[in-house]
Every structure is written in C-alpha cells, then in structure tokens.
Amino acid sequence: MPPFGPDADGARIQAHAFPYRRSPDQDAAAPVRHPVVVVGAGPVGLSLAIDLARRGQRVLLLDNDGRLSSGSRAICFAKRTLEIWDRLGVGDAMCAKGVQWQVGKVFLGEDELYRFDLLPEPGHERPAFINLQQYYAEAYLALRAAALPGLEIRWWNQVEAIEPGPDGVTLGIATPDGRYALRADHVVACDGSRSPLRGLLGLESKGRVFRDRFLIADVRMAAEFPAERWFWFDPPFHPNQSVLLHRQPDGVWRIDFQLGWDADPELEKQPERIRPRVDAMMRQALGRELPFTLEWASVYTFACLRMERFRHGRVLFAGDAAHGVSPFGARGANSGVQDAENLGWKLDLVLRGLAGEALLESYAREREFAADENLLNSTRATDFITPKSEASRLFRDAVLALSRRQPFARTLVNSGRLSRRPPRSPRPLRRLRRPLPTASSPRPDPRWRRRRGWPPPTRSTRP
C-alpha cells in the first residue's frame, strides 16, 4: 500500500516517491506474457487498470517514474467522470475532498455579463463539477489500485521499445536494474500528450497549435470568493487579456492569466512577476490586497490535435496520448476517463474470448468521434478567447458589447463549453449488430417497434 492514506495532505502526496521493486519477469529465461499492459499511471491509465482488475483481469500497469503529479494541472472533473469513479470505488473520496460547484460567471471589464448554472434542478447524487488537484485524484486512484488483486503497478519501468505482432506485442522495458522484455496480448498507451509509445511506433497527432501562452498560478490565500467559475474578458487588472479563477481544496486558488505569444515562459513563472498580477486582481475584486503564498506555477501553450486512429492492431491509445485539447471547457482529463470507460468492458470481453477484435475497433471509432466534438468545441472557445485575426476580434468584441444588454448575444460568448457526456457515433455499433443473428437465432418479436435500424429489416415491411 502507498505510505499515505486518504487524508494525506497535498504536500505529502506530491513529495512521495514510490519505490522501484525488481520483478520476477526480469529474471525469466523468456519474455513473460501478460493479458494486458497499460502504460502510464495518470488518471486515465489508473482508471482503466482498476476497471479491468475489477472485472477479474490480470493487469500490469507500467510507469516511467515513481511520482504522482505536481501542481494542480487537471482540476475540473465533471459529473459523468464522477459517476465512472463511483463505479470504480473512488467517487466518495473525490467528492469529499473536491470543491463542488455548478455556477459560473462571465465578466467584461469589471462588469458581470451573465451567470450560468450547470445543474439547475435538484436531486442529483453528484455535482456538476468538482475542483480537485490532479495529484489528489491520482492518489485516490493509486490507493484503490493497490487494494485490488490482479493489478500490479511497476514504478520506474520505462518502455523503450515496442514490436507489435499479429498475436501479441513485445515491449522492451528499461529499469534501474537494466533492461528486460515482456509480451502482452494487448497494450494500452495512456502515457500522456508526448506519448513515448506513439513515437516508438512512428505515429503522430495532428491538429492546430495556438500561438498564445497562459500562466497558471496556484496560490494559497484566505480569499472571500465563492466556489464558482469566474472568467474575465479584458479585466482592469489585466487589460486586453483574459483571466480564469477556480477555487481548489486546502485554501488554494487556481488563476490562469493570458500572457500573449511573446511572453517569456521562464520569466513569467518567477514569483516577482506573479505577485503583482495577483495583487492587482485582489485590489480590483476585493478592494484590498491579500497575503498569499505561491504553491506552483506553470506557463503553457496549448494545441487541439489527435491521432488519426486510436487503435493500431493490438496497441490502443487513450487520453492525452490519443487526443489533446486546450484547457478551456475541462475536456481533457474528463474525455480521457471516458475513453477508459468505453474501452474497459470491451477489452474484458475480448480477453475472455466472448467478443472478437471488431469490438475494439468500435472503441476507436466511437472515441475518435467524441474527440472530434471535443476538438471542435475547444477550438471554437480558444478562437473566441484569443482571436488571431482582425475579423475574429471584431466579432468577439461585438458579441461581448451586445451581451451587456442583449440576452441572445450571451449564447455566443464562449469562455469554454464545459465538458458533458459526449455523443456516440451509431455507425460502429450498427456494423457490429448486423452479423450477430444466425439461422438459429429467435426471430424478433413483431410487436417491437423498429428504431434506429434495429431490429434488422425482415421480409415484412411493417411490424
């Protein structure tokens, strides 16, 4: 078990390093075969490994180091993701620690344009969103994984070679004790946006890189803001740019400052550059400065891209390894966990011999379809927040000006269309359904109404 419990604080979780342990596989005369190897112990890889282990599969999870995330990183986890984590046994811990919210406000200058409520009706078991630093999410998942028989995590095991074949995949693993090889029926790459496995296979993600930079500042302070999502266009404390504010657990606030493409990333991460920005924000919002400590800072440039195909034979890609979006809309980690949800039961059936490889192809088609929608929404939001042409800027400014007094214009304001349950392409499932009936299959009940092409057409033209 990890040497921290569910009540461990963020500093302890971020400081912990899981030890390297030598595996008997490293001393085997021939590569040992595993049913499934998941690469990458982030939220997506851990979620998938837990799902498969709960279904009775023997799972090997490899990670290239022994640490969980540092800094807030992904913080907004949607209701759908929380429902998935409920099934995996970690939903209660996530919600108990996370800051629950459902209201957002959009500002232009110092004026509130409008507010929105993502869950206006009562009676839901889970909130619309929680804000929770990624290292907490990973810690709760790691604790759950450690309690499951059949799930082995090997820290400090870096995949350095991969050879796919028709009947399995061979992996070359580098460790502090040297290199060894193993075999797998299937490999799932959940190894992040830079995905070493994607590179080893000569594959790439394609899309659009946005020429802008944003500063993330995690600051600990006793602020009086509510647990809401606040987004500013052109605020007085940061003119001609945008700012996003989220409350996190432990009295930590996440502030994203737009910097512009010409900003020096290393310079902007320095405390002496961040402090004046936060002070100006507090003076404008609260009328006074607040004492605070800087917990973590990062400068990011974002892109909207994806792999052309998420399945390459017995190697599958999920999460940021398969697709990447800008952070506006909280569609990155949420979409990745939904990848794991889609893949887990399908891979389980294939491993049990209860379904053919075509079921894994349906994972790829469905999640590619979902990724396209996420990319579309993310690109539109980024274009609105950071217009790069005169026409785009004129449109954005006109919409913002109109939205002060015209409700219809507020529907055009785009500070990030927030993550929701993605649509599913019906085509892969229709392709899978048609071959299933056989000569011995019972005929469909004629009282059924034919919906969406199912049951398949028979000689009769009417039910």
Short mmCIF file of C-alpha atoms in Angstrom, two decimals:
data_model
loop_
_atom_site.label_atom_id
_atom_site.label_comp_id
_atom_site.label_asym_id
_atom_site.label_seq_id
_atom_site.Cartn_x
_atom_site.Cartn_y
_atom_site.Cartn_z
CA MET A 1 0.00 0.00 0.00
CA PRO A 2 1.20 3.57 -0.59
CA PRO A 3 2.58 5.13 2.62
CA PHE A 4 -0.15 7.76 2.66
CA GLY A 5 -3.82 7.45 3.46
CA PRO A 6 -6.93 9.10 2.06
CA ASP A 7 -6.45 12.01 4.49
CA ALA A 8 -2.88 12.81 3.39
CA ASP A 9 -2.25 16.45 2.51
CA GLY A 10 -1.16 17.66 -0.90
CA ALA A 11 2.44 18.35 0.11
CA ARG A 12 2.96 14.79 1.30
CA ILE A 13 1.37 13.30 -1.81
CA GLN A 14 3.48 15.41 -4.15
CA ALA A 15 6.69 14.64 -2.23
CA HIS A 16 6.18 10.88 -2.16
CA ALA A 17 8.22 8.65 -4.46
CA PHE A 18 7.06 5.08 -4.96
CA PRO A 19 9.98 2.65 -4.70
CA TYR A 20 11.37 0.57 -7.51
CA ARG A 21 10.96 -3.15 -6.98
CA ARG A 22 12.53 -5.81 -9.10
CA SER A 23 10.04 -8.13 -10.80
CA PRO A 24 10.47 -11.88 -11.32
CA ASP A 25 9.82 -11.15 -15.01
CA GLN A 26 13.29 -9.62 -15.17
CA ASP A 27 14.89 -12.96 -14.31
CA ALA A 28 12.77 -15.13 -16.62
CA ALA A 29 14.51 -17.06 -19.38
CA ALA A 30 11.97 -15.82 -21.96
CA PRO A 31 9.67 -12.80 -22.00
CA VAL A 32 6.69 -13.39 -19.70
CA ARG A 33 3.29 -12.90 -21.32
CA HIS A 34 0.57 -10.72 -19.77
CA PRO A 35 -3.04 -10.37 -20.94
CA VAL A 36 -2.97 -6.58 -20.91
CA VAL A 37 -0.31 -3.96 -20.20
CA VAL A 38 -1.35 -0.37 -19.52
CA VAL A 39 1.39 2.23 -19.90
CA GLY A 40 1.08 5.42 -17.84
CA ALA A 41 -0.17 5.75 -14.24
CA GLY A 42 -2.07 9.01 -14.62
CA PRO A 43 -5.84 9.40 -14.12
CA VAL A 44 -6.64 7.59 -17.40
CA GLY A 45 -4.24 4.67 -17.02
CA LEU A 46 -5.15 4.12 -13.37
CA SER A 47 -8.89 4.28 -14.15
CA LEU A 48 -8.57 1.72 -16.94
CA ALA A 49 -6.36 -0.61 -14.90
CA ILE A 50 -8.80 -0.50 -11.96
CA ASP A 51 -11.75 -1.17 -14.25
CA LEU A 52 -10.11 -4.22 -15.81
CA ALA A 53 -8.94 -5.57 -12.44
CA ARG A 54 -12.46 -5.24 -11.00
CA ARG A 55 -13.67 -7.36 -13.92
CA GLY A 56 -11.23 -10.11 -12.95
CA GLN A 57 -8.49 -9.40 -15.46
CA ARG A 58 -4.80 -9.62 -14.58
CA VAL A 59 -3.40 -6.16 -15.35
CA LEU A 60 0.14 -4.84 -15.45
CA LEU A 61 0.50 -1.05 -15.18
CA LEU A 62 3.87 0.48 -16.07
CA ASP A 63 5.04 4.00 -15.23
CA ASN A 64 8.30 5.64 -16.18
CA ASP A 65 8.89 7.18 -12.74
CA GLY A 66 7.57 6.85 -9.21
CA ARG A 67 5.82 10.13 -8.57
CA LEU A 68 2.30 11.45 -8.90
CA SER A 69 1.55 14.80 -10.48
CA SER A 70 2.76 18.07 -9.03
CA GLY A 71 0.70 21.25 -9.21
CA SER A 72 -2.99 21.49 -9.95
CA ARG A 73 -2.89 20.51 -13.66
CA ALA A 74 -6.29 18.93 -14.46
CA ILE A 75 -8.66 20.15 -11.74
CA CYS A 76 -12.22 20.22 -13.13
CA PHE A 77 -13.86 16.80 -13.02
CA ALA A 78 -17.35 16.54 -14.45
CA LYS A 79 -20.42 14.72 -13.19
CA ARG A 80 -20.01 11.95 -15.77
CA THR A 81 -16.42 11.33 -14.64
CA LEU A 82 -17.52 11.21 -11.01
CA GLU A 83 -20.17 8.62 -11.90
CA ILE A 84 -17.48 6.48 -13.55
CA TRP A 85 -15.27 6.83 -10.49
CA ASP A 86 -18.23 5.82 -8.31
CA ARG A 87 -18.29 2.51 -10.16
CA LEU A 88 -14.54 2.14 -9.64
CA GLY A 89 -14.88 2.78 -5.90
CA VAL A 90 -13.25 6.21 -5.61
CA GLY A 91 -16.13 8.63 -6.19
CA ASP A 92 -16.81 9.28 -2.50
CA ALA A 93 -13.20 10.18 -1.77
CA MET A 94 -13.03 12.51 -4.77
CA CYS A 95 -16.22 14.35 -3.83
CA ALA A 96 -15.38 14.54 -0.13
CA LYS A 97 -12.11 16.33 -0.90
CA GLY A 98 -13.10 18.28 -4.01
CA VAL A 99 -14.74 21.70 -4.12
CA GLN A 100 -18.20 21.23 -5.58
CA TRP A 101 -19.57 23.84 -7.94
CA GLN A 102 -22.19 24.37 -10.61
CA VAL A 103 -22.36 28.16 -11.14
CA GLY A 104 -20.15 30.18 -13.46
CA LYS A 105 -19.92 33.91 -14.09
CA VAL A 106 -18.54 35.76 -17.10
CA PHE A 107 -17.24 39.33 -16.78
CA LEU A 108 -16.35 42.00 -19.32
CA GLY A 109 -14.05 44.53 -17.75
CA GLU A 110 -15.34 44.92 -14.21
CA ASP A 111 -19.00 44.21 -15.10
CA GLU A 112 -20.71 40.86 -14.80
CA LEU A 113 -22.17 39.90 -18.17
CA TYR A 114 -24.14 36.87 -17.07
CA ARG A 115 -24.13 33.76 -14.90
CA PHE A 116 -24.95 30.14 -15.72
CA ASP A 117 -25.98 27.11 -13.70
CA LEU A 118 -24.83 23.72 -14.97
CA LEU A 119 -27.16 21.74 -12.70
CA PRO A 120 -30.24 23.85 -12.01
CA GLU A 121 -32.53 21.00 -10.99
CA PRO A 122 -32.14 19.36 -7.54
CA GLY A 123 -31.86 15.71 -6.66
CA HIS A 124 -28.59 14.70 -8.35
CA GLU A 125 -26.28 12.40 -6.42
CA ARG A 126 -23.16 14.04 -7.83
CA PRO A 127 -22.42 17.71 -8.50
CA ALA A 128 -21.97 19.23 -11.93
CA PHE A 129 -18.23 19.58 -11.27
CA ILE A 130 -15.67 19.28 -8.55
CA ASN A 131 -12.36 21.12 -8.47
CA LEU A 132 -9.63 18.77 -7.26
CA GLN A 133 -5.91 18.96 -7.88
CA GLN A 134 -4.77 16.16 -10.14
CA TYR A 135 -2.36 14.78 -7.56
CA TYR A 136 -5.28 14.09 -5.20
CA ALA A 137 -7.21 12.31 -7.96
CA GLU A 138 -4.17 10.18 -8.78
CA ALA A 139 -3.56 9.43 -5.08
CA TYR A 140 -7.08 8.13 -4.52
CA LEU A 141 -6.85 6.03 -7.67
CA ALA A 142 -3.44 4.67 -6.62
CA LEU A 143 -4.82 3.71 -3.21
CA ARG A 144 -7.70 1.88 -4.88
CA ALA A 145 -5.37 0.14 -7.34
CA ALA A 146 -3.11 -1.08 -4.54
CA ALA A 147 -6.09 -2.79 -2.88
CA LEU A 148 -7.07 -4.84 -5.95
CA PRO A 149 -5.74 -8.35 -6.50
CA GLY A 150 -4.50 -8.96 -10.00
CA LEU A 151 -3.38 -5.35 -10.56
CA GLU A 152 0.38 -4.83 -10.42
CA ILE A 153 1.98 -1.40 -10.74
CA ARG A 154 5.66 -1.29 -11.66
CA TRP A 155 7.11 2.13 -10.98
CA TRP A 156 10.36 3.19 -12.66
CA ASN A 157 9.67 0.96 -15.66
CA GLN A 158 10.14 2.91 -18.89
CA VAL A 159 9.00 1.43 -22.19
CA GLU A 160 11.86 1.91 -24.65
CA ALA A 161 10.88 -0.48 -27.45
CA ILE A 162 7.69 -1.94 -28.85
CA GLU A 163 7.18 -4.61 -31.51
CA PRO A 164 3.55 -5.30 -32.40
CA GLY A 165 2.73 -8.64 -33.98
CA PRO A 166 -0.38 -10.48 -35.15
CA ASP A 167 -0.65 -12.49 -31.93
CA GLY A 168 0.78 -10.08 -29.35
CA VAL A 169 3.08 -7.18 -28.55
CA THR A 170 6.66 -7.32 -27.29
CA LEU A 171 7.83 -4.48 -25.03
CA GLY A 172 11.38 -3.54 -24.11
CA ILE A 173 11.48 -2.10 -20.57
CA ALA A 174 14.28 -0.05 -19.01
CA THR A 175 14.66 -0.12 -15.21
CA PRO A 176 17.30 0.92 -12.65
CA ASP A 177 18.47 -2.73 -12.78
CA GLY A 178 18.77 -2.81 -16.54
CA ARG A 179 16.53 -3.81 -19.40
CA TYR A 180 14.12 -6.71 -19.84
CA ALA A 181 11.36 -7.72 -22.25
CA LEU A 182 7.79 -8.88 -21.80
CA ARG A 183 4.88 -9.91 -24.03
CA ALA A 184 1.28 -8.74 -23.93
CA ASP A 185 -1.92 -9.74 -25.65
CA HIS A 186 -2.89 -6.06 -25.77
CA VAL A 187 -1.16 -2.80 -24.84
CA VAL A 188 -2.97 0.43 -23.98
CA ALA A 189 -0.93 3.64 -24.19
CA CYS A 190 -2.10 6.17 -21.58
CA ASP A 191 1.30 7.85 -21.43
CA GLY A 192 0.34 11.47 -21.97
CA SER A 193 0.47 14.13 -24.64
CA ARG A 194 4.11 13.41 -25.55
CA SER A 195 3.38 9.63 -25.60
CA PRO A 196 6.70 7.77 -25.96
CA LEU A 197 4.78 4.75 -27.30
CA ARG A 198 3.27 6.85 -30.06
CA GLY A 199 6.74 7.99 -31.03
CA LEU A 200 8.20 4.47 -30.90
CA LEU A 201 5.55 3.36 -33.40
CA GLY A 202 6.31 6.28 -35.72
CA LEU A 203 2.83 7.75 -35.21
CA GLU A 204 1.85 11.34 -34.55
CA SER A 205 -1.00 13.58 -33.51
CA LYS A 206 -2.06 16.26 -35.95
CA GLY A 207 -4.02 19.44 -35.44
CA ARG A 208 -3.59 23.06 -34.57
CA VAL A 209 -1.16 24.73 -32.19
CA PHE A 210 -2.32 28.10 -30.82
CA ARG A 211 0.18 30.92 -30.65
CA ASP A 212 -0.61 32.11 -27.16
CA ARG A 213 0.63 31.48 -23.65
CA PHE A 214 -1.17 31.25 -20.33
CA LEU A 215 0.24 31.37 -16.82
CA ILE A 216 -1.19 29.01 -14.19
CA ALA A 217 -0.67 30.22 -10.63
CA ASP A 218 -1.76 28.10 -7.66
CA VAL A 219 -1.91 30.50 -4.72
CA ARG A 220 -2.86 29.73 -1.13
CA MET A 221 -4.86 32.57 0.41
CA ALA A 222 -7.90 33.28 2.59
CA ALA A 223 -9.98 34.76 -0.22
CA GLU A 224 -13.69 35.50 0.01
CA PHE A 225 -14.70 34.33 -3.46
CA PRO A 226 -17.50 31.74 -3.72
CA ALA A 227 -16.98 28.26 -5.17
CA GLU A 228 -17.79 29.34 -8.71
CA ARG A 229 -16.05 29.54 -12.06
CA TRP A 230 -15.20 33.18 -12.84
CA PHE A 231 -13.93 34.22 -16.25
CA TRP A 232 -12.92 37.77 -17.20
CA PHE A 233 -12.53 39.29 -20.64
CA ASP A 234 -10.33 42.42 -20.58
CA PRO A 235 -10.36 42.99 -16.81
CA PRO A 236 -8.93 46.29 -15.48
CA PHE A 237 -6.31 44.36 -13.50
CA HIS A 238 -5.08 42.53 -16.65
CA PRO A 239 -6.11 44.69 -19.64
CA ASN A 240 -6.54 43.28 -23.15
CA GLN A 241 -6.21 39.73 -21.90
CA SER A 242 -8.38 37.13 -20.13
CA VAL A 243 -8.29 35.59 -16.65
CA LEU A 244 -9.90 32.46 -15.16
CA LEU A 245 -10.39 31.80 -11.42
CA HIS A 246 -11.20 28.50 -9.70
CA ARG A 247 -11.30 27.57 -6.03
CA GLN A 248 -9.48 24.37 -5.05
CA PRO A 249 -9.22 22.39 -1.80
CA ASP A 250 -6.85 23.42 1.01
CA GLY A 251 -7.46 27.16 0.53
CA VAL A 252 -5.66 27.11 -2.82
CA TRP A 253 -6.91 29.15 -5.79
CA ARG A 254 -6.10 28.42 -9.41
CA ILE A 255 -5.66 31.57 -11.52
CA ASP A 256 -4.99 31.41 -15.27
CA PHE A 257 -3.60 34.63 -16.77
CA GLN A 258 -3.42 35.06 -20.54
CA LEU A 259 0.06 36.36 -21.41
CA GLY A 260 0.31 36.54 -25.19
CA TRP A 261 2.63 34.69 -27.52
CA ASP A 262 5.68 36.89 -26.93
CA ALA A 263 5.81 36.28 -23.17
CA ASP A 264 8.96 34.62 -21.83
CA PRO A 265 7.77 31.37 -20.13
CA GLU A 266 10.66 31.14 -17.68
CA LEU A 267 10.47 34.78 -16.71
CA GLU A 268 6.71 34.76 -16.18
CA LYS A 269 6.93 31.82 -13.74
CA GLN A 270 9.06 33.84 -11.34
CA PRO A 271 7.33 34.91 -8.08
CA GLU A 272 8.30 38.55 -8.61
CA ARG A 273 6.31 38.51 -11.86
CA ILE A 274 3.30 36.67 -10.47
CA ARG A 275 2.83 38.64 -7.24
CA PRO A 276 1.95 41.98 -8.89
CA ARG A 277 -0.66 40.26 -11.09
CA VAL A 278 -2.37 38.61 -8.12
CA ASP A 279 -2.19 41.79 -6.04
CA ALA A 280 -3.84 43.81 -8.84
CA MET A 281 -6.56 41.19 -9.14
CA MET A 282 -7.33 41.29 -5.41
CA ARG A 283 -7.41 45.09 -5.35
CA GLN A 284 -9.93 45.12 -8.16
CA ALA A 285 -12.08 42.25 -6.90
CA LEU A 286 -11.94 42.81 -3.12
CA GLY A 287 -10.70 46.37 -2.74
CA ARG A 288 -7.53 45.27 -0.98
CA GLU A 289 -4.50 43.02 -1.31
CA LEU A 290 -4.39 39.67 0.46
CA PRO A 291 -1.37 37.81 1.79
CA PHE A 292 -0.75 34.65 -0.20
CA THR A 293 1.86 32.02 -0.87
CA LEU A 294 2.66 30.70 -4.33
CA GLU A 295 2.22 26.92 -4.38
CA TRP A 296 3.03 26.19 -8.02
CA ALA A 297 3.28 27.98 -11.35
CA SER A 298 3.50 26.92 -14.96
CA VAL A 299 3.26 28.52 -18.38
CA TYR A 300 1.56 26.53 -21.10
CA THR A 301 0.96 26.71 -24.82
CA PHE A 302 -1.93 24.58 -25.96
CA ALA A 303 -2.98 22.70 -29.03
CA CYS A 304 -6.04 20.92 -30.39
CA LEU A 305 -4.94 17.69 -32.06
CA ARG A 306 -5.49 13.96 -32.23
CA MET A 307 -4.15 10.78 -33.74
CA GLU A 308 -5.79 9.71 -36.95
CA ARG A 309 -6.64 6.30 -35.45
CA PHE A 310 -6.78 5.26 -31.79
CA ARG A 311 -6.26 1.56 -32.49
CA HIS A 312 -3.26 0.04 -34.22
CA GLY A 313 -3.73 -3.70 -34.08
CA ARG A 314 -3.18 -4.82 -30.51
CA VAL A 315 -1.99 -1.38 -29.39
CA LEU A 316 -4.66 1.12 -28.34
CA PHE A 317 -4.32 4.77 -27.34
CA ALA A 318 -6.38 6.65 -24.75
CA GLY A 319 -6.40 10.05 -23.06
CA ASP A 320 -3.85 12.70 -23.99
CA ALA A 321 -1.81 10.07 -25.85
CA ALA A 322 -4.66 9.90 -28.37
CA HIS A 323 -6.04 13.46 -28.34
CA GLY A 324 -5.29 16.85 -26.82
CA VAL A 325 -7.40 19.95 -26.31
CA SER A 326 -6.99 23.38 -24.79
CA PRO A 327 -7.92 23.60 -21.09
CA PHE A 328 -10.99 25.78 -21.71
CA GLY A 329 -14.02 23.57 -21.17
CA ALA A 330 -12.37 20.91 -18.97
CA ARG A 331 -12.47 18.36 -21.78
CA GLY A 332 -9.01 16.82 -21.41
CA ALA A 333 -8.93 14.55 -18.36
CA ASN A 334 -12.71 14.07 -18.43
CA SER A 335 -12.56 12.80 -22.00
CA GLY A 336 -9.66 10.53 -21.11
CA VAL A 337 -11.53 8.88 -18.24
CA GLN A 338 -14.46 8.38 -20.61
CA ASP A 339 -12.02 6.70 -23.03
CA ALA A 340 -11.17 4.27 -20.25
CA GLU A 341 -14.86 3.69 -19.50
CA ASN A 342 -15.55 2.88 -23.15
CA LEU A 343 -12.55 0.58 -23.53
CA GLY A 344 -12.63 -1.35 -20.25
CA TRP A 345 -15.65 -3.59 -20.78
CA LYS A 346 -14.84 -4.16 -24.44
CA LEU A 347 -11.27 -5.25 -23.74
CA ASP A 348 -12.54 -7.50 -20.96
CA LEU A 349 -14.92 -9.31 -23.34
CA VAL A 350 -12.19 -9.72 -25.96
CA LEU A 351 -9.73 -11.09 -23.40
CA ARG A 352 -12.36 -13.60 -22.24
CA GLY A 353 -12.97 -14.74 -25.80
CA LEU A 354 -16.58 -13.55 -25.69
CA ALA A 355 -16.13 -10.96 -28.45
CA GLY A 356 -13.92 -10.51 -31.46
CA GLU A 357 -11.37 -7.83 -32.24
CA ALA A 358 -14.05 -5.82 -34.05
CA LEU A 359 -15.35 -4.73 -30.66
CA LEU A 360 -12.06 -2.94 -30.03
CA GLU A 361 -12.44 -1.21 -33.36
CA SER A 362 -15.74 0.17 -32.08
CA TYR A 363 -13.81 1.75 -29.19
CA ALA A 364 -11.58 3.55 -31.65
CA ARG A 365 -14.41 4.77 -33.88
CA GLU A 366 -16.60 5.95 -31.01
CA ARG A 367 -13.86 7.77 -29.14
CA GLU A 368 -12.48 9.32 -32.33
CA PHE A 369 -15.99 10.66 -32.90
CA ALA A 370 -16.09 12.05 -29.34
CA ALA A 371 -12.60 13.54 -29.73
CA ASP A 372 -13.71 15.38 -32.86
CA GLU A 373 -16.52 17.06 -30.95
CA ASN A 374 -14.18 17.99 -28.10
CA LEU A 375 -11.66 19.40 -30.57
CA LEU A 376 -14.38 21.41 -32.31
CA ASN A 377 -15.64 22.94 -29.07
CA SER A 378 -12.15 23.54 -27.74
CA THR A 379 -11.01 25.22 -30.96
CA ARG A 380 -14.05 27.48 -31.05
CA ALA A 381 -13.53 28.51 -27.43
CA THR A 382 -9.86 29.23 -27.97
CA ASP A 383 -10.56 31.26 -31.11
CA PHE A 384 -13.07 33.36 -29.16
CA ILE A 385 -10.83 33.86 -26.12
CA THR A 386 -7.67 34.54 -28.15
CA PRO A 387 -8.76 35.87 -31.57
CA LYS A 388 -5.91 35.82 -34.07
CA SER A 389 -7.40 37.79 -36.95
CA GLU A 390 -8.98 41.22 -37.20
CA ALA A 391 -12.30 39.70 -38.26
CA SER A 392 -12.30 37.31 -35.29
CA ARG A 393 -11.50 40.12 -32.90
CA LEU A 394 -14.23 42.37 -34.33
CA PHE A 395 -16.75 39.55 -33.97
CA ARG A 396 -15.64 38.78 -30.40
CA ASP A 397 -15.74 42.43 -29.31
CA ALA A 398 -19.17 42.98 -30.93
CA VAL A 399 -20.60 39.90 -29.20
CA LEU A 400 -19.22 41.00 -25.83
CA ALA A 401 -20.56 44.53 -26.25
CA LEU A 402 -24.03 43.27 -27.23
CA SER A 403 -24.13 40.79 -24.39
CA ARG A 404 -24.22 43.62 -21.86
CA ARG A 405 -27.86 44.28 -22.75
CA GLN A 406 -29.00 41.59 -25.23
CA PRO A 407 -29.57 38.09 -23.80
CA PHE A 408 -29.30 36.44 -27.24
CA ALA A 409 -25.69 37.59 -27.56
CA ARG A 410 -24.71 35.80 -24.35
CA THR A 411 -25.25 32.46 -26.06
CA LEU A 412 -22.43 33.44 -28.46
CA VAL A 413 -19.95 34.28 -25.69
CA ASN A 414 -17.50 31.39 -25.48
CA SER A 415 -15.27 31.15 -22.43
CA GLY A 416 -15.15 27.36 -22.80
CA ARG A 417 -18.05 24.99 -23.49
CA LEU A 418 -17.78 22.80 -20.43
CA SER A 419 -17.37 19.03 -20.58
CA ARG A 420 -20.51 16.94 -20.84
CA ARG A 421 -21.41 13.39 -21.80
CA PRO A 422 -20.14 13.09 -25.38
CA PRO A 423 -22.25 11.97 -28.32
CA ARG A 424 -21.71 8.50 -29.70
CA SER A 425 -21.46 7.61 -33.32
CA PRO A 426 -24.07 4.94 -34.02
CA ARG A 427 -22.27 3.54 -37.05
CA PRO A 428 -19.76 1.18 -35.39
CA LEU A 429 -22.47 -0.48 -33.31
CA ARG A 430 -24.74 -0.92 -36.32
CA ARG A 431 -21.89 -2.59 -38.18
CA LEU A 432 -21.34 -4.93 -35.24
CA ARG A 433 -25.01 -5.77 -34.74
CA ARG A 434 -25.85 -6.97 -38.23
CA PRO A 435 -23.65 -10.11 -38.34
CA LEU A 436 -24.74 -11.35 -34.90
CA PRO A 437 -28.11 -13.08 -35.69
CA THR A 438 -27.72 -16.62 -37.04
CA ALA A 439 -30.08 -19.17 -38.54
CA SER A 440 -30.84 -20.49 -35.07
CA SER A 441 -31.47 -17.04 -33.60
CA PRO A 442 -35.04 -16.35 -32.47
CA ARG A 443 -36.96 -14.02 -34.73
CA PRO A 444 -37.55 -10.53 -33.35
CA ASP A 445 -40.84 -10.02 -31.56
CA PRO A 446 -43.07 -8.42 -34.23
CA ARG A 447 -44.53 -6.13 -31.58
CA TRP A 448 -41.21 -4.30 -31.28
CA ARG A 449 -41.07 -1.00 -32.99
CA ARG A 450 -38.15 -0.61 -35.32
CA ARG A 451 -35.94 2.22 -34.08
CA ARG A 452 -32.62 3.43 -35.48
CA GLY A 453 -32.35 0.43 -37.79
CA TRP A 454 -32.81 -2.21 -35.09
CA PRO A 455 -34.09 -4.93 -35.27
CA PRO A 456 -32.68 -5.53 -38.76
CA PRO A 457 -35.20 -5.42 -41.62
CA THR A 458 -37.05 -8.66 -42.40
CA ARG A 459 -39.26 -9.60 -45.32
CA SER A 460 -42.19 -7.92 -43.69
CA THR A 461 -42.31 -4.20 -44.28
CA ARG A 462 -44.44 -3.49 -41.22
CA PRO A 463 -44.32 -4.73 -37.63
#
